[in-house]
CSV table of N, CA and C in Angstrom, one decimal:
chain,number,residue,atom,x,y,z
D,5,UNK,N,-30.9,-31.9,104.0
D,5,UNK,CA,-31.7,-31.2,104.7
D,5,UNK,C,-33.0,-31.3,104.6
D,6,UNK,N,-33.2,-32.3,103.4
D,6,UNK,CA,-34.4,-33.2,102.5
D,6,UNK,C,-34.5,-34.3,104.6
D,7,UNK,N,-33.7,-34.8,104.8
D,7,UNK,CA,-34.4,-36.1,105.4
D,7,UNK,C,-34.9,-35.4,106.6
D,8,UNK,N,-34.2,-34.2,107.2
D,8,UNK,CA,-34.4,-33.2,108.9
D,8,UNK,C,-35.8,-32.8,108.7
D,9,UNK,N,-35.9,-32.2,106.7
D,9,UNK,CA,-37.5,-31.9,107.3
D,9,UNK,C,-38.1,-33.2,107.3
D,10,UNK,N,-38.2,-34.3,106.6
D,10,UNK,CA,-39.1,-35.4,106.3
D,10,UNK,C,-39.3,-35.9,108.2
D,11,UNK,N,-38.4,-35.4,108.6
D,11,UNK,CA,-37.8,-36.1,110.0
D,11,UNK,C,-39.1,-35.0,110.9
D,12,UNK,N,-38.6,-33.9,110.8
D,12,UNK,CA,-40.4,-32.8,111.7
D,12,UNK,C,-41.2,-33.6,111.3
D,13,UNK,N,-41.4,-33.5,109.9
D,13,UNK,CA,-43.0,-33.7,109.6
D,13,UNK,C,-43.4,-34.8,110.5
D,14,UNK,N,-42.9,-36.2,110.4
D,14,UNK,CA,-43.3,-36.9,110.6
D,14,UNK,C,-43.2,-37.5,111.8
D,15,UNK,N,-42.8,-36.1,112.9
D,15,UNK,CA,-42.7,-36.4,114.4
D,15,UNK,C,-43.8,-34.8,114.5
D,16,UNK,N,-44.2,-34.5,114.1
D,16,UNK,CA,-45.0,-33.9,114.5
D,16,UNK,C,-46.5,-34.1,113.6
D,17,UNK,N,-46.3,-35.1,113.3
D,17,UNK,CA,-48.1,-36.0,112.8
D,17,UNK,C,-47.6,-36.9,114.1
D,18,UNK,N,-46.5,-37.1,114.2
D,18,UNK,CA,-46.9,-38.0,115.6
D,18,UNK,C,-47.3,-37.9,116.7
D,19,UNK,N,-47.6,-36.5,117.1
D,19,UNK,CA,-47.1,-35.5,117.8
D,19,UNK,C,-49.2,-35.2,118.1
D,20,UNK,N,-49.5,-35.0,117.0
D,20,UNK,CA,-50.6,-35.1,116.5
D,20,UNK,C,-51.7,-35.5,117.0
D,21,UNK,N,-51.0,-37.3,116.4
D,21,UNK,CA,-52.1,-38.5,116.4
D,21,UNK,C,-52.1,-39.0,118.3
D,22,UNK,N,-51.5,-39.0,118.8
D,22,UNK,CA,-51.5,-39.2,120.4
D,22,UNK,C,-52.3,-37.8,121.2
D,23,UNK,N,-51.9,-36.9,120.8
D,23,UNK,CA,-53.1,-36.1,121.5
D,23,UNK,C,-54.1,-36.1,121.2
D,24,UNK,N,-54.7,-36.3,120.1
D,24,UNK,CA,-55.7,-36.9,118.9
D,24,UNK,C,-56.6,-38.3,119.7
D,25,UNK,N,-55.6,-39.1,120.6
D,25,UNK,CA,-56.2,-40.5,120.8
D,25,UNK,C,-56.3,-40.0,122.0
D,26,UNK,N,-55.7,-39.1,123.0
D,26,UNK,CA,-56.5,-38.3,124.3
D,26,UNK,C,-57.5,-38.6,125.0
D,27,UNK,N,-58.0,-38.6,126.1
D,27,UNK,CA,-59.5,-39.0,126.4
D,27,UNK,C,-58.9,-37.9,127.0
D,28,UNK,N,-60.8,-37.7,127.7
D,28,UNK,CA,-61.5,-37.0,128.6
D,28,UNK,C,-62.0,-37.4,129.5
D,29,UNK,N,-62.0,-38.0,130.5
D,29,UNK,CA,-62.7,-38.4,131.5
D,29,UNK,C,-62.8,-37.7,133.0
D,30,UNK,N,-65.2,-37.5,133.0
D,30,UNK,CA,-65.5,-37.1,133.6
D,30,UNK,C,-65.6,-37.8,135.3
D,31,UNK,N,-65.2,-36.6,136.5
D,31,UNK,CA,-65.8,-38.0,137.9
D,31,UNK,C,-67.0,-36.4,138.4
D,32,UNK,N,-67.7,-36.9,138.6
D,32,UNK,CA,-68.7,-36.3,139.5
D,32,UNK,C,-68.4,-35.4,141.5
D,33,UNK,N,-68.1,-34.8,141.7
D,33,UNK,CA,-67.9,-35.6,143.0
D,33,UNK,C,-69.2,-34.0,144.3
D,34,UNK,N,-69.5,-35.5,144.7
D,34,UNK,CA,-70.8,-35.4,144.7
D,34,UNK,C,-71.3,-35.6,146.7
D,35,UNK,N,-72.6,-34.9,147.2
D,35,UNK,CA,-72.9,-34.6,148.5
D,35,UNK,C,-73.3,-36.4,149.0
D,36,UNK,N,-73.5,-37.0,147.8
D,36,UNK,CA,-73.9,-38.9,148.0
D,36,UNK,C,-74.6,-39.2,146.9
D,37,UNK,N,-74.3,-40.2,146.4
D,37,UNK,CA,-74.2,-41.6,145.5
D,37,UNK,C,-74.0,-43.0,146.0
D,38,UNK,N,-74.2,-43.5,145.3
D,38,UNK,CA,-74.4,-45.1,145.7
D,38,UNK,C,-73.4,-45.8,146.6
D,39,UNK,N,-72.2,-45.1,147.2
D,39,UNK,CA,-71.5,-45.7,147.6
D,39,UNK,C,-71.6,-45.2,148.9
D,40,UNK,N,-72.9,-44.5,149.0
D,40,UNK,CA,-72.8,-43.6,150.4
D,40,UNK,C,-72.5,-42.1,150.4
D,41,UNK,N,-72.7,-41.5,151.2
D,41,UNK,CA,-72.4,-39.8,151.8
D,41,UNK,C,-70.7,-39.2,150.9
D,42,UNK,N,-70.7,-37.9,151.2
D,42,UNK,CA,-70.1,-37.4,150.4
D,42,UNK,C,-69.0,-38.8,149.6
D,43,UNK,N,-68.1,-39.0,148.3
D,43,UNK,CA,-68.4,-39.6,147.6
D,43,UNK,C,-67.2,-38.8,146.0
D,44,UNK,N,-66.8,-39.6,145.2
D,44,UNK,CA,-66.5,-39.3,143.7
D,44,UNK,C,-66.9,-40.5,143.4
D,45,UNK,N,-67.8,-40.1,142.4
D,45,UNK,CA,-68.2,-41.4,141.1
D,45,UNK,C,-68.0,-41.2,139.7
D,46,UNK,N,-66.8,-41.7,139.3
D,46,UNK,CA,-66.1,-42.9,140.0
D,46,UNK,C,-65.6,-42.8,140.5
D,47,UNK,N,-65.8,-42.9,141.7
D,47,UNK,CA,-63.9,-43.3,142.9
D,47,UNK,C,-63.0,-44.5,142.0
D,48,UNK,N,-62.6,-44.5,141.1
D,48,UNK,CA,-61.5,-45.3,140.3
D,48,UNK,C,-61.5,-44.9,139.1
D,49,UNK,N,-60.9,-45.3,138.3
D,49,UNK,CA,-59.5,-44.8,137.1
D,49,UNK,C,-58.7,-46.0,136.8
D,50,UNK,N,-58.7,-46.5,135.5
D,50,UNK,CA,-58.1,-45.7,134.6
D,50,UNK,C,-58.2,-45.8,133.2
D,51,UNK,N,-56.5,-44.4,133.6
D,51,UNK,CA,-56.8,-44.2,132.1
D,51,UNK,C,-55.5,-44.1,131.6
D,52,UNK,N,-54.9,-43.5,130.6
D,52,UNK,CA,-54.2,-44.0,130.1
D,52,UNK,C,-52.9,-42.4,130.0
D,53,UNK,N,-51.7,-43.2,129.7
D,53,UNK,CA,-50.8,-41.4,129.6
D,53,UNK,C,-50.6,-40.0,128.6
D,54,UNK,N,-51.4,-38.8,129.0
D,54,UNK,CA,-52.0,-37.9,127.8
D,54,UNK,C,-53.4,-38.0,128.1
D,55,UNK,N,-54.0,-39.1,129.0
D,55,UNK,CA,-55.4,-38.5,129.1
D,55,UNK,C,-56.0,-37.2,130.6
D,56,UNK,N,-57.1,-37.0,130.1
D,56,UNK,CA,-57.2,-36.0,131.1
D,56,UNK,C,-58.7,-36.1,133.0
D,57,UNK,N,-58.6,-36.1,133.8
D,57,UNK,CA,-59.5,-35.8,133.8
D,57,UNK,C,-60.3,-34.8,134.5
D,58,UNK,N,-61.8,-34.6,134.2
D,58,UNK,CA,-62.2,-33.9,134.6
D,58,UNK,C,-63.5,-33.4,136.1
D,59,UNK,N,-63.0,-33.0,137.2
D,59,UNK,CA,-63.4,-32.9,138.2
D,59,UNK,C,-64.9,-32.2,138.1
D,60,UNK,N,-66.4,-32.7,138.0
D,60,UNK,CA,-67.1,-32.2,137.6
D,60,UNK,C,-67.8,-31.5,139.4
D,61,UNK,N,-68.1,-30.8,140.0
D,61,UNK,CA,-69.5,-30.2,141.1
D,61,UNK,C,-70.4,-30.7,141.1
D,62,UNK,N,-71.1,-31.3,141.1
D,62,UNK,CA,-72.5,-31.9,141.1
D,62,UNK,C,-73.5,-31.2,142.4
D,63,UNK,N,-72.2,-30.4,143.8
D,63,UNK,CA,-72.4,-29.9,145.0
D,63,UNK,C,-71.7,-28.8,145.1
D,64,UNK,N,-72.4,-28.3,146.1
D,64,UNK,CA,-71.1,-26.7,146.7
D,64,UNK,C,-70.1,-27.5,147.8
D,65,UNK,N,-69.1,-26.6,148.1
D,65,UNK,CA,-68.9,-27.3,149.0
D,65,UNK,C,-66.9,-28.3,149.1
D,66,UNK,N,-67.4,-28.5,147.1
D,66,UNK,CA,-66.0,-29.5,147.8
D,66,UNK,C,-65.3,-29.5,146.9
D,67,UNK,N,-63.8,-30.1,146.4
D,67,UNK,CA,-63.0,-29.6,145.6
D,67,UNK,C,-62.1,-31.1,144.8
D,68,UNK,N,-61.0,-31.5,144.4
D,68,UNK,CA,-59.8,-32.5,143.6
D,68,UNK,C,-58.7,-32.0,144.4
D,69,UNK,N,-58.4,-32.7,144.8
D,69,UNK,CA,-56.7,-32.2,145.9
D,69,UNK,C,-55.9,-33.4,145.3
D,70,UNK,N,-54.6,-33.5,145.4
D,70,UNK,CA,-54.3,-35.0,145.5
D,70,UNK,C,-53.3,-35.0,146.7
D,71,UNK,N,-53.0,-36.2,146.8
D,71,UNK,CA,-52.7,-37.1,147.8
D,71,UNK,C,-50.7,-37.5,147.6
D,72,UNK,N,-50.1,-36.0,148.3
D,72,UNK,CA,-48.7,-36.2,148.1
D,72,UNK,C,-48.0,-38.2,148.0
D,73,UNK,N,-48.5,-38.6,150.0
D,73,UNK,CA,-48.4,-39.8,149.9
D,73,UNK,C,-48.8,-41.1,149.2
D,74,UNK,N,-49.2,-40.4,147.9
D,74,UNK,CA,-50.9,-41.9,147.0
D,74,UNK,C,-50.5,-40.7,145.7
D,75,UNK,N,-49.1,-40.3,145.5
D,75,UNK,CA,-48.8,-40.2,143.5
D,75,UNK,C,-47.4,-40.1,144.2
D,76,UNK,N,-46.9,-41.0,142.4
D,76,UNK,CA,-45.7,-40.6,142.6
D,76,UNK,C,-44.9,-39.5,143.1
D,77,UNK,N,-43.4,-40.2,143.2
D,77,UNK,CA,-42.4,-39.2,143.8
D,77,UNK,C,-42.1,-37.9,143.2
D,78,UNK,N,-42.5,-38.2,142.0
D,78,UNK,CA,-41.9,-37.1,141.4
D,78,UNK,C,-43.2,-36.4,140.9
D,79,UNK,N,-44.5,-36.4,141.4
D,79,UNK,CA,-45.5,-36.1,140.5
D,79,UNK,C,-46.0,-34.2,141.9
D,80,UNK,N,-45.6,-33.2,141.0
D,80,UNK,CA,-45.7,-32.3,140.9
D,80,UNK,C,-47.6,-31.7,142.5
D,81,UNK,N,-48.7,-32.9,141.9
D,81,UNK,CA,-49.0,-32.3,142.8
D,81,UNK,C,-50.2,-30.9,142.5
D,82,UNK,N,-51.2,-31.4,143.3
D,82,UNK,CA,-52.3,-30.1,141.9
D,82,UNK,C,-53.5,-30.4,143.4
D,83,UNK,N,-54.1,-28.9,143.7
D,83,UNK,CA,-55.2,-28.9,145.0
D,83,UNK,C,-56.3,-27.4,143.8
D,84,UNK,N,-57.5,-27.4,143.6
D,84,UNK,CA,-58.6,-27.6,143.0
D,84,UNK,C,-59.2,-25.9,144.0
D,85,UNK,N,-59.5,-25.3,143.8
D,85,UNK,CA,-60.3,-24.1,144.8
D,85,UNK,C,-61.6,-25.0,144.8
D,86,UNK,N,-62.6,-25.1,146.1
D,86,UNK,CA,-63.0,-25.4,147.0
D,86,UNK,C,-64.2,-24.9,145.2
D,87,UNK,N,-65.4,-25.8,145.0
D,87,UNK,CA,-66.2,-25.7,143.7
D,87,UNK,C,-66.2,-25.2,142.6
D,88,UNK,N,-64.8,-25.6,142.8
D,88,UNK,CA,-64.1,-25.4,140.8
D,88,UNK,C,-64.4,-26.4,140.5
D,89,UNK,N,-64.6,-26.8,139.1
D,89,UNK,CA,-64.7,-27.4,138.6
D,89,UNK,C,-62.8,-27.3,138.3
D,90,UNK,N,-62.3,-28.6,138.5
D,90,UNK,CA,-60.7,-28.7,137.0
D,90,UNK,C,-60.5,-29.7,136.5
D,91,UNK,N,-59.8,-29.4,135.5
D,91,UNK,CA,-58.6,-30.5,134.4
D,91,UNK,C,-58.1,-30.5,134.4
D,92,UNK,N,-57.3,-32.8,134.9
D,92,UNK,CA,-56.0,-32.9,135.0
D,92,UNK,C,-55.8,-33.3,134.4
D,93,UNK,N,-54.7,-33.0,133.9
D,93,UNK,CA,-54.3,-34.0,132.7
D,93,UNK,C,-52.5,-35.0,133.9
D,94,UNK,N,-52.8,-36.8,132.9
D,94,UNK,CA,-51.7,-37.2,133.4
D,94,UNK,C,-51.2,-37.9,132.2
D,95,UNK,N,-49.5,-37.0,133.3
D,95,UNK,CA,-49.1,-37.8,131.3
D,95,UNK,C,-47.8,-39.5,132.1
D,96,UNK,N,-47.5,-38.9,132.6
D,96,UNK,CA,-46.8,-40.3,133.5
D,96,UNK,C,-47.7,-41.1,133.8
D,97,UNK,N,-47.1,-42.6,133.6
D,97,UNK,CA,-47.8,-43.4,134.2
D,97,UNK,C,-48.0,-43.3,135.9
D,98,UNK,N,-48.5,-44.6,136.9
D,98,UNK,CA,-48.4,-44.1,138.1
D,98,UNK,C,-50.2,-44.3,138.6
D,99,UNK,N,-49.8,-44.7,139.9
D,99,UNK,CA,-51.4,-44.1,140.2
D,99,UNK,C,-51.1,-42.9,140.9
D,100,UNK,N,-52.4,-42.8,140.9
D,100,UNK,CA,-52.8,-41.0,142.4
D,100,UNK,C,-54.0,-41.3,142.9
D,101,UNK,N,-53.7,-40.9,144.6
D,101,UNK,CA,-54.8,-40.5,145.2
D,101,UNK,C,-55.6,-39.2,145.4
D,102,UNK,N,-56.3,-39.3,145.4
D,102,UNK,CA,-57.4,-37.8,145.4
D,102,UNK,C,-58.5,-37.6,146.3
D,103,UNK,N,-58.0,-36.2,146.9
D,103,UNK,CA,-59.4,-36.3,148.3
D,103,UNK,C,-59.9,-35.0,148.0
D,104,UNK,N,-61.4,-34.7,148.6
D,104,UNK,CA,-61.7,-33.5,148.7
D,104,UNK,C,-61.0,-32.7,150.0
D,105,UNK,N,-60.8,-31.6,150.3
D,105,UNK,CA,-59.4,-31.4,151.0
D,105,UNK,C,-60.8,-31.3,152.5
D,106,UNK,N,-62.3,-30.7,152.5
D,106,UNK,CA,-62.8,-31.0,153.3
D,106,UNK,C,-63.5,-32.5,153.3
D,107,UNK,N,-63.6,-33.0,152.8
D,107,UNK,CA,-64.1,-34.3,153.2
D,107,UNK,C,-63.9,-35.1,153.5
D,108,UNK,N,-62.2,-35.2,153.3
D,108,UNK,CA,-60.8,-36.6,153.0
D,108,UNK,C,-62.3,-37.3,154.7
D,109,UNK,N,-61.8,-36.6,155.5
D,109,UNK,CA,-61.7,-37.9,156.7
D,109,UNK,C,-63.5,-38.3,156.8
D,110,UNK,N,-64.0,-37.8,155.6
D,110,UNK,CA,-65.6,-38.6,156.0
D,110,UNK,C,-64.8,-39.3,154.8
D,111,UNK,N,-63.8,-39.5,153.9
D,111,UNK,CA,-64.7,-40.8,152.7
D,111,UNK,C,-64.2,-40.7,151.7
D,112,UNK,N,-64.7,-39.0,151.4
D,112,UNK,CA,-64.8,-38.3,149.6
D,112,UNK,C,-62.9,-38.4,148.9
D,113,UNK,N,-63.0,-39.7,148.6
D,113,UNK,CA,-61.0,-40.3,147.7
D,113,UNK,C,-61.7,-40.6,146.5
D,114,UNK,N,-60.8,-40.7,145.5
D,114,UNK,CA,-60.5,-42.1,144.7
D,114,UNK,C,-59.7,-41.8,144.6
D,115,UNK,N,-59.2,-42.8,143.4
D,115,UNK,CA,-57.9,-43.6,143.0
D,115,UNK,C,-58.0,-43.5,141.4
D,116,UNK,N,-56.6,-43.3,140.9
D,116,UNK,CA,-56.4,-42.8,139.7
D,116,UNK,C,-55.3,-43.9,138.9
D,117,UNK,N,-55.5,-44.8,138.1
D,117,UNK,CA,-54.3,-45.7,137.1
D,117,UNK,C,-54.1,-45.4,136.2
D,118,UNK,N,-52.9,-45.0,135.9
D,118,UNK,CA,-52.1,-44.0,134.0
D,118,UNK,C,-51.4,-45.0,133.8
D,119,UNK,N,-51.6,-45.4,132.9
D,119,UNK,CA,-50.9,-47.1,132.4
D,119,UNK,C,-50.8,-48.0,133.4
D,120,UNK,N,-49.5,-48.7,132.2
D,120,UNK,CA,-49.5,-50.0,132.8
D,120,UNK,C,-48.3,-50.3,134.5
D,121,UNK,N,-49.0,-50.0,135.0
D,121,UNK,CA,-48.4,-50.0,136.4
D,121,UNK,C,-49.3,-50.4,137.3
D,122,UNK,N,-48.4,-51.3,138.3
D,122,UNK,CA,-48.5,-51.9,139.4
D,122,UNK,C,-49.0,-50.8,141.1
D,123,UNK,N,-49.9,-50.7,141.6
D,123,UNK,CA,-49.9,-50.3,143.6
D,123,UNK,C,-48.7,-50.5,143.8
D,124,UNK,N,-47.9,-49.9,144.2
D,124,UNK,CA,-46.9,-49.3,145.3
D,124,UNK,C,-47.5,-49.7,146.5
D,125,UNK,N,-46.9,-51.0,147.1
D,125,UNK,CA,-46.7,-51.3,148.5
D,125,UNK,C,-47.0,-50.3,149.8
D,126,UNK,N,-45.8,-49.6,149.2
D,126,UNK,CA,-46.5,-48.0,149.8
D,126,UNK,C,-47.9,-47.6,150.5
D,127,UNK,N,-48.8,-47.5,148.7
D,127,UNK,CA,-50.3,-47.1,149.2
D,127,UNK,C,-50.7,-47.5,150.2
D,128,UNK,N,-50.8,-49.2,150.2
D,128,UNK,CA,-51.7,-50.0,151.5
D,128,UNK,C,-51.0,-50.1,152.5
D,129,UNK,N,-50.1,-49.4,152.6
D,129,UNK,CA,-49.1,-48.9,154.3
D,129,UNK,C,-49.7,-47.7,155.0
D,130,UNK,N,-49.8,-46.6,154.0
D,130,UNK,CA,-50.6,-45.5,154.1
D,130,UNK,C,-51.6,-45.3,155.2
D,131,UNK,N,-51.7,-45.0,156.1
D,131,UNK,CA,-53.4,-45.0,156.5
D,131,UNK,C,-53.8,-43.7,156.3
D,132,UNK,N,-55.3,-43.6,155.8
D,132,UNK,CA,-55.7,-42.1,155.5
D,132,UNK,C,-56.8,-42.2,156.7
D,133,UNK,N,-57.1,-40.5,156.9
D,133,UNK,CA,-58.1,-40.6,158.3
D,133,UNK,C,-59.6,-41.1,158.2
D,134,UNK,N,-60.0,-41.6,159.0
D,134,UNK,CA,-61.7,-41.8,158.9
D,134,UNK,C,-61.9,-42.8,158.7
D,135,UNK,N,-63.1,-42.3,157.5
D,135,UNK,CA,-63.9,-43.2,156.8
D,135,UNK,C,-62.5,-43.1,155.2
D,136,UNK,N,-61.4,-43.0,155.0
D,136,UNK,CA,-60.7,-42.5,153.6
D,136,UNK,C,-60.2,-43.6,153.5
D,137,UNK,N,-59.6,-44.4,155.0
D,137,UNK,CA,-59.2,-45.4,154.3
D,137,UNK,C,-60.2,-46.6,154.1
D,138,UNK,N,-60.6,-46.2,154.5
D,138,UNK,CA,-62.1,-48.0,154.6
D,138,UNK,C,-62.1,-47.9,152.6
D,139,UNK,N,-62.0,-46.6,152.4
D,139,UNK,CA,-62.8,-46.7,151.1
D,139,UNK,C,-61.5,-46.8,150.7
D,140,UNK,N,-60.2,-46.5,150.6
D,140,UNK,CA,-58.5,-46.5,149.8
D,140,UNK,C,-58.7,-48.4,149.7
D,141,UNK,N,-59.3,-48.8,151.2
D,141,UNK,CA,-59.2,-50.8,150.7
D,141,UNK,C,-60.0,-51.3,150.1
D,142,UNK,N,-61.1,-50.0,150.4
D,142,UNK,CA,-62.3,-51.3,149.2
D,142,UNK,C,-62.1,-50.4,147.8
D,143,UNK,N,-61.3,-50.1,147.5
D,143,UNK,CA,-60.4,-50.1,145.8
D,143,UNK,C,-59.6,-50.7,145.9
D,144,UNK,N,-58.7,-50.7,147.2
D,144,UNK,CA,-57.1,-51.7,146.0
D,144,UNK,C,-57.6,-53.3,145.9
D,145,UNK,N,-58.9,-54.0,147.0
D,145,UNK,CA,-59.6,-54.9,146.8
D,145,UNK,C,-59.9,-55.1,145.7
D,146,UNK,N,-60.5,-54.4,144.9
D,146,UNK,CA,-61.2,-53.8,143.4
D,146,UNK,C,-60.0,-54.4,142.4
D,147,UNK,N,-59.1,-53.8,142.8
D,147,UNK,CA,-58.2,-53.6,141.8
D,147,UNK,C,-57.0,-54.9,142.0
D,148,UNK,N,-57.1,-55.3,143.0
D,148,UNK,CA,-56.6,-56.4,143.1
D,148,UNK,C,-57.1,-58.1,142.5
D,149,UNK,N,-58.6,-56.8,142.4
D,149,UNK,CA,-59.1,-58.9,141.5
D,149,UNK,C,-59.4,-58.3,140.0
D,150,UNK,N,-58.4,-57.6,139.8
D,150,UNK,CA,-58.8,-57.8,138.8
D,150,UNK,C,-57.5,-58.5,137.5
C-alpha cells in the first residue's frame, strides 16, 4: 500500500509538471499582413504535444477550422464560429492544416507541426482551393529547408 501511494504521488507530480511546461501560442486572424490579404500570422507554427494555440481575431469575419485532409486520420477536428477567439490544445504529434472558412480559397490558411514528425506525402498531393494551395506550397518549401 505504501508503494502504491508513493507511485500515485509521483504520477500526480509528473502530470502537474508536464502541464506546467505546456505553452500557449497566439495566432492572429487578419485582413492583411506581411504575406498579403487574408492571413494568419504566423502561418506556420512548431509546437510540442500539450501546447495550446489561441486564435485571436484582429479583424471581423474570420474563424479558425481544421482541414480534415491536412490533419492526422484520427483527429476529430474543430470549427470555430465566425469572429470567435478559440483555443485549441494539440496532444498528439502530427501536422494540422487550418483554414478560415469564409476565406479559404483566398488563401487564409496555416500549418501547425506538433512534436517530432515528418510532413506526410498526402499533404503535398492534396489540392486546396484557389490561393490556399499556393500558400500551402510556400509553407511546405519552408518546412523542407529546415
